[in-house]
mmCIF file of C-alpha atoms and ligand atoms in Angstrom:
data_model
loop_
_atom_site.group_PDB
_atom_site.id
_atom_site.type_symbol
_atom_site.label_atom_id
_atom_site.label_comp_id
_atom_site.label_asym_id
_atom_site.label_seq_id
_atom_site.Cartn_x
_atom_site.Cartn_y
_atom_site.Cartn_z
ATOM 1 C CA MET A 1 -20.808 -23.593 -43.750
ATOM 2 C CA ASP A 2 -21.137 -22.200 -40.232
ATOM 3 C CA LEU A 3 -18.162 -19.968 -39.575
ATOM 4 C CA ILE A 4 -16.272 -20.355 -36.313
ATOM 5 C CA ASP A 5 -15.240 -16.869 -35.249
ATOM 6 C CA LEU A 6 -12.647 -16.856 -32.480
ATOM 7 C CA ARG A 7 -11.399 -13.284 -32.903
ATOM 8 C CA SER A 8 -13.366 -11.838 -29.997
ATOM 9 C CA ASP A 9 -16.501 -12.171 -27.897
ATOM 10 C CA THR A 10 -17.653 -8.922 -29.533
ATOM 11 C CA VAL A 11 -18.628 -10.966 -32.616
ATOM 12 C CA THR A 12 -21.550 -12.515 -30.728
ATOM 13 C CA LYS A 13 -24.768 -11.918 -32.605
ATOM 14 C CA PRO A 14 -27.996 -11.605 -30.626
ATOM 15 C CA THR A 15 -29.914 -14.826 -30.031
ATOM 16 C CA PRO A 16 -33.441 -15.328 -31.444
ATOM 17 C CA GLU A 17 -34.898 -14.869 -27.915
ATOM 18 C CA MET A 18 -33.014 -11.614 -27.591
ATOM 19 C CA ARG A 19 -34.332 -10.388 -30.930
ATOM 20 C CA ALA A 20 -37.865 -11.251 -29.803
ATOM 21 C CA ALA A 21 -37.368 -9.221 -26.617
ATOM 22 C CA MET A 22 -36.110 -6.308 -28.726
ATOM 23 C CA ALA A 23 -39.096 -6.469 -31.060
ATOM 24 C CA LYS A 24 -41.599 -6.097 -28.252
ATOM 25 C CA ALA A 25 -39.685 -3.565 -26.128
ATOM 26 C CA GLU A 26 -41.670 -0.638 -24.773
ATOM 27 C CA VAL A 27 -39.841 2.533 -25.746
ATOM 28 C CA GLY A 28 -39.752 6.293 -25.198
ATOM 29 C CA ASP A 29 -37.301 9.136 -25.718
ATOM 30 C CA ASP A 30 -34.355 8.311 -23.507
ATOM 31 C CA VAL A 31 -32.866 11.806 -23.693
ATOM 32 C CA TYR A 32 -36.013 12.849 -21.764
ATOM 33 C CA GLU A 33 -35.440 9.768 -19.564
ATOM 34 C CA ASP A 34 -38.778 8.513 -20.854
ATOM 35 C CA ASP A 35 -37.742 5.093 -22.098
ATOM 36 C CA PRO A 36 -39.060 2.498 -19.617
ATOM 37 C CA THR A 37 -36.853 -0.271 -20.979
ATOM 38 C CA VAL A 38 -33.665 1.805 -20.691
ATOM 39 C CA ASN A 39 -34.719 2.877 -17.193
ATOM 40 C CA LYS A 40 -35.275 -0.728 -16.181
ATOM 41 C CA LEU A 41 -31.885 -1.793 -17.572
ATOM 42 C CA GLN A 42 -30.177 1.038 -15.707
ATOM 43 C CA GLU A 43 -31.848 0.069 -12.431
ATOM 44 C CA MET A 44 -30.888 -3.572 -12.917
ATOM 45 C CA ALA A 45 -27.256 -2.706 -13.684
ATOM 46 C CA ALA A 46 -26.972 -0.364 -10.700
ATOM 47 C CA GLU A 47 -28.426 -3.040 -8.422
ATOM 48 C CA MET A 48 -26.127 -5.778 -9.760
ATOM 49 C CA LEU A 49 -23.051 -3.619 -9.253
ATOM 50 C CA GLY A 50 -24.190 -2.277 -5.893
ATOM 51 C CA LYS A 51 -24.127 1.340 -7.078
ATOM 52 C CA GLU A 52 -26.732 4.104 -6.709
ATOM 53 C CA ALA A 53 -27.265 4.629 -10.422
ATOM 54 C CA ALA A 54 -26.226 3.505 -13.888
ATOM 55 C CA LEU A 55 -26.239 4.888 -17.419
ATOM 56 C CA PHE A 56 -26.732 3.055 -20.714
ATOM 57 C CA VAL A 57 -24.055 4.047 -23.225
ATOM 58 C CA PRO A 58 -23.407 3.006 -26.822
ATOM 59 C CA SER A 59 -19.973 1.458 -26.196
ATOM 60 C CA GLY A 60 -17.461 0.549 -23.544
ATOM 61 C CA THR A 61 -15.083 3.142 -24.910
ATOM 62 C CA MET A 62 -17.700 5.847 -24.367
ATOM 63 C CA GLY A 63 -18.441 4.529 -20.876
ATOM 64 C CA ASN A 64 -14.764 4.766 -19.920
ATOM 65 C CA LEU A 65 -14.439 8.190 -21.544
ATOM 66 C CA LEU A 66 -17.449 9.554 -19.630
ATOM 67 C CA ALA A 67 -15.999 8.197 -16.386
ATOM 68 C CA LEU A 68 -12.659 9.905 -17.061
ATOM 69 C CA LEU A 69 -14.372 13.160 -18.020
ATOM 70 C CA ALA A 70 -16.637 13.045 -14.970
ATOM 71 C CA HIS A 71 -13.806 12.347 -12.510
ATOM 72 C CA CYS A 72 -11.044 14.569 -13.925
ATOM 73 C CA GLN A 73 -10.307 18.098 -15.061
ATOM 74 C CA ARG A 74 -8.055 19.018 -17.979
ATOM 75 C CA GLY A 75 -4.366 18.690 -17.143
ATOM 76 C CA GLU A 76 -4.979 16.107 -14.457
ATOM 77 C CA GLU A 77 -3.328 12.742 -14.448
ATOM 78 C CA VAL A 78 -4.812 9.266 -14.570
ATOM 79 C CA ILE A 79 -2.898 6.185 -13.405
ATOM 80 C CA VAL A 80 -3.537 3.353 -15.882
ATOM 81 C CA GLY A 81 -2.020 -0.051 -16.589
ATOM 82 C CA ASP A 82 0.516 0.062 -19.427
ATOM 83 C CA GLN A 83 -1.348 -2.897 -20.969
ATOM 84 C CA SER A 84 -4.819 -1.497 -20.353
ATOM 85 C CA HIS A 85 -7.565 -0.961 -22.904
ATOM 86 C CA ILE A 86 -7.977 2.646 -21.759
ATOM 87 C CA TYR A 87 -4.307 3.362 -22.405
ATOM 88 C CA LEU A 88 -3.797 1.344 -25.598
ATOM 89 C CA ASN A 89 -7.106 0.857 -27.350
ATOM 90 C CA GLU A 90 -9.329 3.888 -26.899
ATOM 91 C CA ALA A 91 -7.720 6.112 -29.529
ATOM 92 C CA GLY A 92 -6.161 8.398 -26.934
ATOM 93 C CA GLY A 93 -9.600 9.765 -26.071
ATOM 94 C CA MET A 94 -8.561 10.810 -22.579
ATOM 95 C CA ALA A 95 -5.911 13.146 -24.024
ATOM 96 C CA ALA A 96 -7.722 14.205 -27.181
ATOM 97 C CA LEU A 97 -11.148 14.842 -25.681
ATOM 98 C CA GLY A 98 -10.416 15.327 -21.987
ATOM 99 C CA GLY A 99 -7.005 17.017 -21.938
ATOM 100 C CA MET A 100 -5.859 14.438 -19.396
ATOM 101 C CA GLN A 101 -2.475 12.844 -19.139
ATOM 102 C CA ALA A 102 -2.055 9.109 -18.714
ATOM 103 C CA CYS A 103 0.469 7.907 -16.174
ATOM 104 C CA PRO A 104 1.133 4.305 -17.237
ATOM 105 C CA VAL A 105 2.116 1.794 -14.559
ATOM 106 C CA LYS A 106 3.404 -1.665 -15.467
ATOM 107 C CA ASN A 107 0.770 -4.391 -15.592
ATOM 108 C CA ARG A 108 2.181 -7.530 -13.997
ATOM 109 C CA SER A 109 1.445 -10.887 -15.642
ATOM 110 C CA ASP A 110 -1.479 -11.447 -13.243
ATOM 111 C CA GLY A 111 -3.094 -8.243 -14.523
ATOM 112 C CA THR A 112 -2.472 -6.234 -11.371
ATOM 113 C CA LEU A 113 -0.503 -3.027 -10.864
ATOM 114 C CA ALA A 114 1.878 -3.308 -7.888
ATOM 115 C CA LEU A 115 0.611 -1.156 -5.019
ATOM 116 C CA ASP A 116 4.117 0.268 -4.558
ATOM 117 C CA ASP A 117 4.236 1.239 -8.227
ATOM 118 C CA ILE A 118 0.871 2.980 -7.937
ATOM 119 C CA LEU A 119 1.997 4.790 -4.809
ATOM 120 C CA ALA A 120 5.247 5.886 -6.460
ATOM 121 C CA SER A 121 3.253 7.276 -9.402
ATOM 122 C CA ILE A 122 1.064 9.573 -7.341
ATOM 123 C CA ARG A 123 2.390 13.105 -7.814
ATOM 124 C CA SER A 124 3.410 15.180 -4.853
ATOM 125 C CA GLU A 125 1.947 18.618 -4.416
ATOM 126 C CA ASP A 126 4.263 20.788 -6.457
ATOM 127 C CA VAL A 127 3.554 23.639 -8.838
ATOM 128 C CA HIS A 128 5.512 21.761 -11.523
ATOM 129 C CA HIS A 129 3.488 18.556 -11.348
ATOM 130 C CA PRO A 130 0.177 17.507 -12.821
ATOM 131 C CA ILE A 131 -2.456 16.636 -10.233
ATOM 132 C CA THR A 132 -3.094 12.905 -9.908
ATOM 133 C CA GLN A 133 -6.841 12.363 -9.810
ATOM 134 C CA LEU A 134 -7.831 8.830 -10.730
ATOM 135 C CA ILE A 135 -6.644 5.211 -10.788
ATOM 136 C CA CYS A 136 -8.048 2.803 -13.386
ATOM 137 C CA LEU A 137 -8.054 -0.990 -13.127
ATOM 138 C CA GLU A 138 -9.219 -3.477 -15.762
ATOM 139 C CA ASN A 139 -11.154 -6.600 -14.718
ATOM 140 C CA THR A 140 -10.722 -9.030 -16.420
ATOM 141 C CA GLN A 141 -7.380 -7.744 -17.688
ATOM 142 C CA ASN A 142 -7.542 -8.543 -21.375
ATOM 143 C CA ILE A 143 -3.942 -8.376 -22.652
ATOM 144 C CA CYS A 144 -2.528 -10.124 -19.573
ATOM 145 C CA GLY A 145 -4.619 -13.141 -20.558
ATOM 146 C CA GLY A 146 -8.201 -12.271 -19.656
ATOM 147 C CA VAL A 147 -7.146 -12.602 -16.024
ATOM 148 C CA PRO A 148 -9.624 -11.804 -13.248
ATOM 149 C CA LEU A 149 -8.635 -9.366 -10.511
ATOM 150 C CA THR A 150 -9.729 -10.395 -7.046
ATOM 151 C CA ALA A 151 -12.026 -8.434 -4.763
ATOM 152 C CA ALA A 152 -9.216 -8.291 -2.169
ATOM 153 C CA TYR A 153 -6.796 -6.693 -4.637
ATOM 154 C CA THR A 154 -9.419 -4.222 -5.825
ATOM 155 C CA ARG A 155 -10.160 -3.320 -2.201
ATOM 156 C CA ALA A 156 -6.461 -2.696 -1.572
ATOM 157 C CA VAL A 157 -6.270 -0.363 -4.576
ATOM 158 C CA GLY A 158 -9.503 1.337 -3.517
ATOM 159 C CA GLU A 159 -8.091 1.985 -0.044
ATOM 160 C CA LEU A 160 -4.857 3.291 -1.523
ATOM 161 C CA ALA A 161 -6.818 5.588 -3.846
ATOM 162 C CA HIS A 162 -9.146 6.944 -1.197
ATOM 163 C CA SER A 163 -6.447 7.441 1.438
ATOM 164 C CA ASN A 164 -4.624 9.588 -1.137
ATOM 165 C CA ASN A 165 -7.753 11.516 -2.034
ATOM 166 C CA LEU A 166 -7.975 9.832 -5.453
ATOM 167 C CA ARG A 167 -10.824 7.948 -7.042
ATOM 168 C CA LEU A 168 -10.934 4.450 -8.533
ATOM 169 C CA HIS A 169 -12.559 3.534 -11.852
ATOM 170 C CA VAL A 170 -12.873 -0.107 -12.872
ATOM 171 C CA ASP A 171 -12.986 -0.888 -16.582
ATOM 172 C CA GLY A 172 -15.013 -4.027 -16.097
ATOM 173 C CA ALA A 173 -15.812 -4.672 -19.746
ATOM 174 C CA ARG A 174 -15.787 -8.372 -18.762
ATOM 175 C CA ILE A 175 -16.518 -8.064 -15.048
ATOM 176 C CA PHE A 176 -19.080 -10.871 -15.202
ATOM 177 C CA ASN A 177 -16.470 -13.234 -16.661
ATOM 178 C CA SER A 178 -14.310 -12.298 -13.691
ATOM 179 C CA ALA A 179 -17.159 -12.793 -11.212
ATOM 180 C CA VAL A 180 -18.201 -16.166 -12.620
ATOM 181 C CA ALA A 181 -14.589 -17.417 -12.804
ATOM 182 C CA GLN A 182 -14.011 -16.550 -9.141
ATOM 183 C CA ASN A 183 -17.462 -17.466 -7.921
ATOM 184 C CA VAL A 184 -17.991 -14.012 -6.394
ATOM 185 C CA SER A 185 -20.606 -11.392 -7.196
ATOM 186 C CA ALA A 186 -19.891 -8.517 -9.556
ATOM 187 C CA LYS A 187 -21.107 -6.347 -6.682
ATOM 188 C CA GLU A 188 -18.205 -7.498 -4.525
ATOM 189 C CA LEU A 189 -15.691 -6.839 -7.296
ATOM 190 C CA ALA A 190 -17.174 -3.387 -7.905
ATOM 191 C CA ALA A 191 -17.585 -2.355 -4.264
ATOM 192 C CA PRO A 192 -14.219 -0.583 -3.832
ATOM 193 C CA ALA A 193 -14.664 1.435 -7.055
ATOM 194 C CA ASP A 194 -16.209 4.879 -7.406
ATOM 195 C CA SER A 195 -17.304 3.971 -10.923
ATOM 196 C CA VAL A 196 -17.517 0.818 -13.004
ATOM 197 C CA MET A 197 -18.107 0.195 -16.692
ATOM 198 C CA PHE A 198 -19.141 -3.145 -18.174
ATOM 199 C CA CYS A 199 -20.078 -4.294 -21.675
ATOM 200 C CA LEU A 200 -23.329 -5.962 -22.678
ATOM 201 C CA SER A 201 -22.005 -6.438 -26.208
ATOM 202 C CA LYS A 202 -19.266 -8.981 -25.484
ATOM 203 C CA GLY A 203 -19.765 -12.349 -23.816
ATOM 204 C CA LEU A 204 -23.272 -11.336 -22.782
ATOM 205 C CA CYS A 205 -24.276 -11.413 -26.450
ATOM 206 C CA ALA A 206 -26.154 -8.108 -26.762
ATOM 207 C CA PRO A 207 -25.692 -6.384 -30.134
ATOM 208 C CA ILE A 208 -24.776 -2.970 -28.728
ATOM 209 C CA GLY A 209 -24.249 -1.249 -25.432
ATOM 210 C CA SER A 210 -22.379 -0.854 -22.184
ATOM 211 C CA MET A 211 -23.264 0.363 -18.698
ATOM 212 C CA LEU A 212 -21.532 2.903 -16.492
ATOM 213 C CA ALA A 213 -22.372 2.845 -12.785
ATOM 214 C CA GLY A 214 -21.571 5.033 -9.777
ATOM 215 C CA THR A 215 -23.180 7.518 -7.393
ATOM 216 C CA LYS A 216 -26.291 9.471 -8.427
ATOM 217 C CA THR A 217 -24.236 12.661 -8.661
ATOM 218 C CA PHE A 218 -21.602 10.966 -10.809
ATOM 219 C CA ILE A 219 -24.203 9.473 -13.164
ATOM 220 C CA LYS A 220 -25.986 12.820 -13.479
ATOM 221 C CA ARG A 221 -22.711 14.331 -14.624
ATOM 222 C CA ALA A 222 -21.992 11.379 -16.931
ATOM 223 C CA ARG A 223 -25.457 11.793 -18.491
ATOM 224 C CA HIS A 224 -24.665 15.405 -19.310
ATOM 225 C CA LEU A 225 -21.295 14.394 -20.767
ATOM 226 C CA ARG A 226 -22.933 11.597 -22.760
ATOM 227 C CA LYS A 227 -25.133 14.196 -24.451
ATOM 228 C CA MET A 228 -22.049 16.341 -25.088
ATOM 229 C CA VAL A 229 -20.209 13.578 -26.953
ATOM 230 C CA GLY A 230 -23.304 12.676 -28.963
ATOM 231 C CA GLY A 231 -24.276 9.551 -27.071
ATOM 232 C CA GLY A 232 -27.811 10.617 -26.141
ATOM 233 C CA MET A 233 -30.055 8.099 -27.880
ATOM 234 C CA ARG A 234 -33.792 8.261 -28.414
ATOM 235 C CA GLN A 235 -35.889 5.041 -28.497
ATOM 236 C CA ALA A 236 -32.890 3.152 -27.155
ATOM 237 C CA GLY A 237 -35.166 0.685 -25.378
ATOM 238 C CA ILE A 238 -35.005 -1.496 -28.475
ATOM 239 C CA VAL A 239 -31.347 -2.194 -27.726
ATOM 240 C CA ALA A 240 -31.725 -1.946 -23.951
ATOM 241 C CA ALA A 241 -34.189 -4.866 -24.145
ATOM 242 C CA ALA A 242 -31.342 -7.025 -25.424
ATOM 243 C CA GLY A 243 -29.261 -5.832 -22.475
ATOM 244 C CA ILE A 244 -31.956 -6.844 -20.013
ATOM 245 C CA TYR A 245 -32.100 -10.253 -21.666
ATOM 246 C CA SER A 246 -28.305 -10.463 -21.280
ATOM 247 C CA LEU A 247 -28.363 -9.673 -17.575
ATOM 248 C CA GLU A 248 -31.163 -12.139 -16.948
ATOM 249 C CA ASN A 249 -29.946 -15.033 -19.069
ATOM 250 C CA MET A 250 -26.360 -14.718 -20.197
ATOM 251 C CA ILE A 251 -24.265 -14.333 -17.055
ATOM 252 C CA GLU A 252 -24.342 -17.741 -15.441
ATOM 253 C CA ARG A 253 -23.652 -19.498 -18.711
ATOM 254 C CA LEU A 254 -20.266 -17.711 -19.025
ATOM 255 C CA ASP A 255 -18.905 -20.757 -17.160
ATOM 256 C CA GLU A 256 -19.504 -22.745 -20.342
ATOM 257 C CA ASP A 257 -17.307 -20.339 -22.324
ATOM 258 C CA HIS A 258 -14.585 -20.711 -19.707
ATOM 259 C CA ALA A 259 -14.823 -24.507 -19.824
ATOM 260 C CA ARG A 260 -14.603 -24.453 -23.632
ATOM 261 C CA ALA A 261 -11.590 -22.144 -23.480
ATOM 262 C CA ARG A 262 -9.902 -24.728 -21.228
ATOM 263 C CA LYS A 263 -10.829 -27.481 -23.649
ATOM 264 C CA LEU A 264 -9.484 -25.437 -26.554
ATOM 265 C CA ALA A 265 -6.222 -24.751 -24.687
ATOM 266 C CA ASP A 266 -5.846 -28.460 -23.860
ATOM 267 C CA GLY A 267 -6.363 -29.323 -27.523
ATOM 268 C CA LEU A 268 -3.923 -26.677 -28.752
ATOM 269 C CA ARG A 269 -1.306 -27.864 -26.247
ATOM 270 C CA GLN A 270 -1.335 -31.216 -28.083
ATOM 271 C CA VAL A 271 -0.557 -29.552 -31.418
ATOM 272 C CA LYS A 272 3.182 -29.704 -32.102
ATOM 273 C CA GLY A 273 4.370 -26.220 -32.931
ATOM 274 C CA LEU A 274 2.033 -24.318 -30.623
ATOM 275 C CA VAL A 275 3.053 -22.984 -27.229
ATOM 276 C CA VAL A 276 0.053 -22.063 -25.118
ATOM 277 C CA ASP A 277 0.787 -19.502 -22.381
ATOM 278 C CA ALA A 278 1.341 -21.123 -18.987
ATOM 279 C CA GLY A 279 -1.842 -20.917 -16.955
ATOM 280 C CA SER A 280 -3.969 -19.889 -19.959
ATOM 281 C CA PRO A 281 -6.926 -19.596 -19.949
ATOM 282 C CA SER A 282 -8.160 -17.814 -16.835
ATOM 283 C CA THR A 283 -11.543 -17.032 -18.353
ATOM 284 C CA ASN A 284 -12.614 -17.073 -22.011
ATOM 285 C CA MET A 285 -9.306 -16.133 -23.674
ATOM 286 C CA VAL A 286 -6.570 -18.480 -24.835
ATOM 287 C CA TYR A 287 -3.238 -16.883 -25.705
ATOM 288 C CA PHE A 288 -0.518 -18.851 -27.490
ATOM 289 C CA ASN A 289 2.575 -18.522 -29.683
ATOM 290 C CA LEU A 290 4.047 -20.349 -32.631
ATOM 291 C CA ALA A 291 7.123 -22.365 -31.679
ATOM 292 C CA ASP A 292 10.408 -21.208 -33.206
ATOM 293 C CA ASP A 293 10.579 -24.142 -35.630
ATOM 294 C CA VAL A 294 7.226 -23.311 -37.266
ATOM 295 C CA THR A 295 8.019 -21.709 -40.612
ATOM 296 C CA LEU A 296 4.498 -20.463 -41.376
ATOM 297 C CA SER A 297 3.666 -16.961 -40.118
ATOM 298 C CA ALA A 298 0.624 -16.240 -37.992
ATOM 299 C CA GLU A 299 -0.811 -14.408 -41.002
ATOM 300 C CA GLN A 300 -0.392 -17.442 -43.302
ATOM 301 C CA ILE A 301 -1.954 -19.681 -40.689
ATOM 302 C CA SER A 302 -4.897 -17.298 -40.345
ATOM 303 C CA LEU A 303 -5.486 -17.469 -44.099
ATOM 304 C CA GLU A 304 -5.406 -21.269 -44.052
ATOM 305 C CA MET A 305 -7.754 -21.398 -41.065
ATOM 306 C CA GLY A 306 -10.101 -19.019 -42.883
ATOM 307 C CA LYS A 307 -10.312 -21.443 -45.807
ATOM 308 C CA ARG A 308 -11.441 -24.084 -43.301
ATOM 309 C CA GLY A 309 -14.128 -21.817 -41.876
ATOM 310 C CA VAL A 310 -12.272 -20.725 -38.742
ATOM 311 C CA ILE A 311 -11.821 -16.963 -38.450
ATOM 312 C CA ILE A 312 -8.885 -15.913 -36.298
ATOM 313 C CA GLY A 313 -6.928 -12.712 -35.901
ATOM 314 C CA PRO A 314 -3.222 -12.909 -35.076
ATOM 315 C CA GLU A 315 -1.967 -10.668 -32.248
ATOM 316 C CA ASN A 316 1.410 -10.341 -34.023
ATOM 317 C CA GLU A 317 3.623 -12.422 -36.366
ATOM 318 C CA ARG A 318 3.930 -15.257 -33.838
ATOM 319 C CA ARG A 319 1.082 -14.815 -31.377
ATOM 320 C CA PHE A 320 -2.650 -15.537 -31.258
ATOM 321 C CA ARG A 321 -5.563 -14.827 -28.960
ATOM 322 C CA PHE A 322 -8.659 -17.021 -29.246
ATOM 323 C CA VAL A 323 -11.843 -15.995 -27.455
ATOM 324 C CA THR A 324 -14.668 -18.414 -26.715
ATOM 325 C CA HIS A 325 -18.257 -17.191 -26.527
ATOM 326 C CA TYR A 326 -21.926 -18.113 -26.888
ATOM 327 C CA TRP A 327 -21.583 -19.187 -30.537
ATOM 328 C CA ILE A 328 -18.579 -21.476 -29.958
ATOM 329 C CA ASP A 329 -19.735 -24.995 -29.085
ATOM 330 C CA ASP A 330 -17.779 -28.200 -28.424
ATOM 331 C CA ALA A 331 -17.785 -29.115 -32.124
ATOM 332 C CA ALA A 332 -16.250 -25.732 -32.965
ATOM 333 C CA VAL A 333 -13.475 -26.352 -30.445
ATOM 334 C CA GLU A 334 -12.727 -29.759 -31.959
ATOM 335 C CA LYS A 335 -12.832 -28.447 -35.506
ATOM 336 C CA THR A 336 -10.411 -25.646 -34.615
ATOM 337 C CA VAL A 337 -7.878 -27.991 -33.039
ATOM 338 C CA SER A 338 -8.036 -30.420 -35.941
ATOM 339 C CA ALA A 339 -7.650 -27.587 -38.502
ATOM 340 C CA PHE A 340 -4.511 -26.474 -36.665
ATOM 341 C CA ASN A 341 -3.145 -29.999 -36.711
ATOM 342 C CA LYS A 342 -3.618 -30.210 -40.469
ATOM 343 C CA ILE A 343 -2.117 -26.812 -41.226
ATOM 344 C CA ILE A 344 0.951 -26.994 -39.033
ATOM 345 C CA GLN A 345 1.911 -30.621 -39.692
HETATM 346 C C1 PLP B 1 -13.954 -4.007 -25.329
HETATM 347 C C2 PLP B 1 -13.342 -3.310 -24.203
HETATM 348 C C3 PLP B 1 -13.629 -1.963 -23.956
HETATM 349 C C4 PLP B 1 -14.431 -1.075 -24.878
HETATM 350 O O1 PLP B 1 -15.596 -1.550 -25.329
HETATM 351 P P1 PLP B 1 -16.195 -1.133 -26.774
HETATM 352 O O2 PLP B 1 -17.635 -1.402 -26.584
HETATM 353 O O3 PLP B 1 -15.517 -2.032 -27.753
HETATM 354 O O4 PLP B 1 -15.888 0.297 -27.002
HETATM 355 C C5 PLP B 1 -13.065 -1.391 -22.833
HETATM 356 N N1 PLP B 1 -12.284 -2.095 -22.011
HETATM 357 C C6 PLP B 1 -11.978 -3.386 -22.229
HETATM 358 C C7 PLP B 1 -11.123 -4.110 -21.248
HETATM 359 C C8 PLP B 1 -12.489 -4.034 -23.337
HETATM 360 O O5 PLP B 1 -12.170 -5.316 -23.555
#
C-alpha cells in the first residue's frame, strides 16, 4: 500500500531523476570551496534571490541561526513573530548559541507583524535596554496558515528596519511557495531583506539542505560561522546536485500542490464534523478543526487514518494541519477525504 503522508512537505523523498543527478555529481571538498556542484548551486540561489552570494547549509534551522549570529552580537535583541519558526521551533538556538534575546511581536492572522507593533518594540537608546539589531519575517508564514507575505509589505518592513538602523532577515523556508502563489519572483520578495534563507528539502523535494543568501561580506561571515557550528561539509556536491535539480525543475510545479490543497480543503469542507479555517489554504497547507460535536479526539482520528494508509499529525487535540506536496496526487486527495468521511460518520 502506498502511504499518503500529509504531515509536512519535509517528508518528500527525492525523485528518481534527482537521485540520478546526485549519482553523477562532480564533487570536491566544499570546506576548501572546491566542490563545483555546491558552487554552482550557491551561484544559482544567489541569482534567483537577487543577492551577491549564497551558502549551502544542512538545514533551515542552521541557515536561520547563521543569519542571526552574523547580524547580531550577544545581548542584542531580535524582533520576531510570536508565531514564527525562529521563535517557537528552533530549540531556542538564538538564546542558547548566540546569547540573543527574542522580542516577540504578535503575528496577525495574515502572517504579518503590524508596523506600529514593530516600531513600538524597537528599544530606545538607554543604558538599561538591550540593543535592537534585527527584524525577522517568515514567508510563507507557516502557523498563520502557510500565508504568503507580499513584496509591498516586506518592502515596508525593510524601510522601517533600515530607517532605524536595523537589518531585516527573511525566513523564507517556503519562499517559492509564496512567489508562485502570488505570481511574483522570489527575487522581488527577497529584495528588501539583508538576508534570506530558503529550504530545498521541503516542497522542492531535495533530501537535505537549505540556502542562506545575502551580501558577499555577510556570506563570508556566515561561512565562518557554519564551520564553527559544525556545518562545514566535504563532498557535499552529492546533495547539492539534488538542490540544483530542485531549482531547475521543482519550483513552477508548486502550483499543483496549491491546487491540490484547495481541492483537499473543498473536500474536507463537505465532511460533517470538520471546520476548515476560513480562507484556507493560501498555499500548500490546509488547517482545520474538529467541530464541537465530534466525540473522537484528533489523536484517535490520526490512528484510524493511519490504519487506512493516511499519515497525519494532529496540531493539538482538536486541530490538524495537512500539507500537500510532490507525492500527493489527486487520488491521494480523494482517498483522504473519503477516509475522513468513514471515520467521522
Ligand atoms: C522548516 C522550517 C525551517 C527550518 O528548516 P529545517 O530544515 O527543518 O531546519 C525554518 N523556518 C520555517 C518557516 C520552516 O517551515
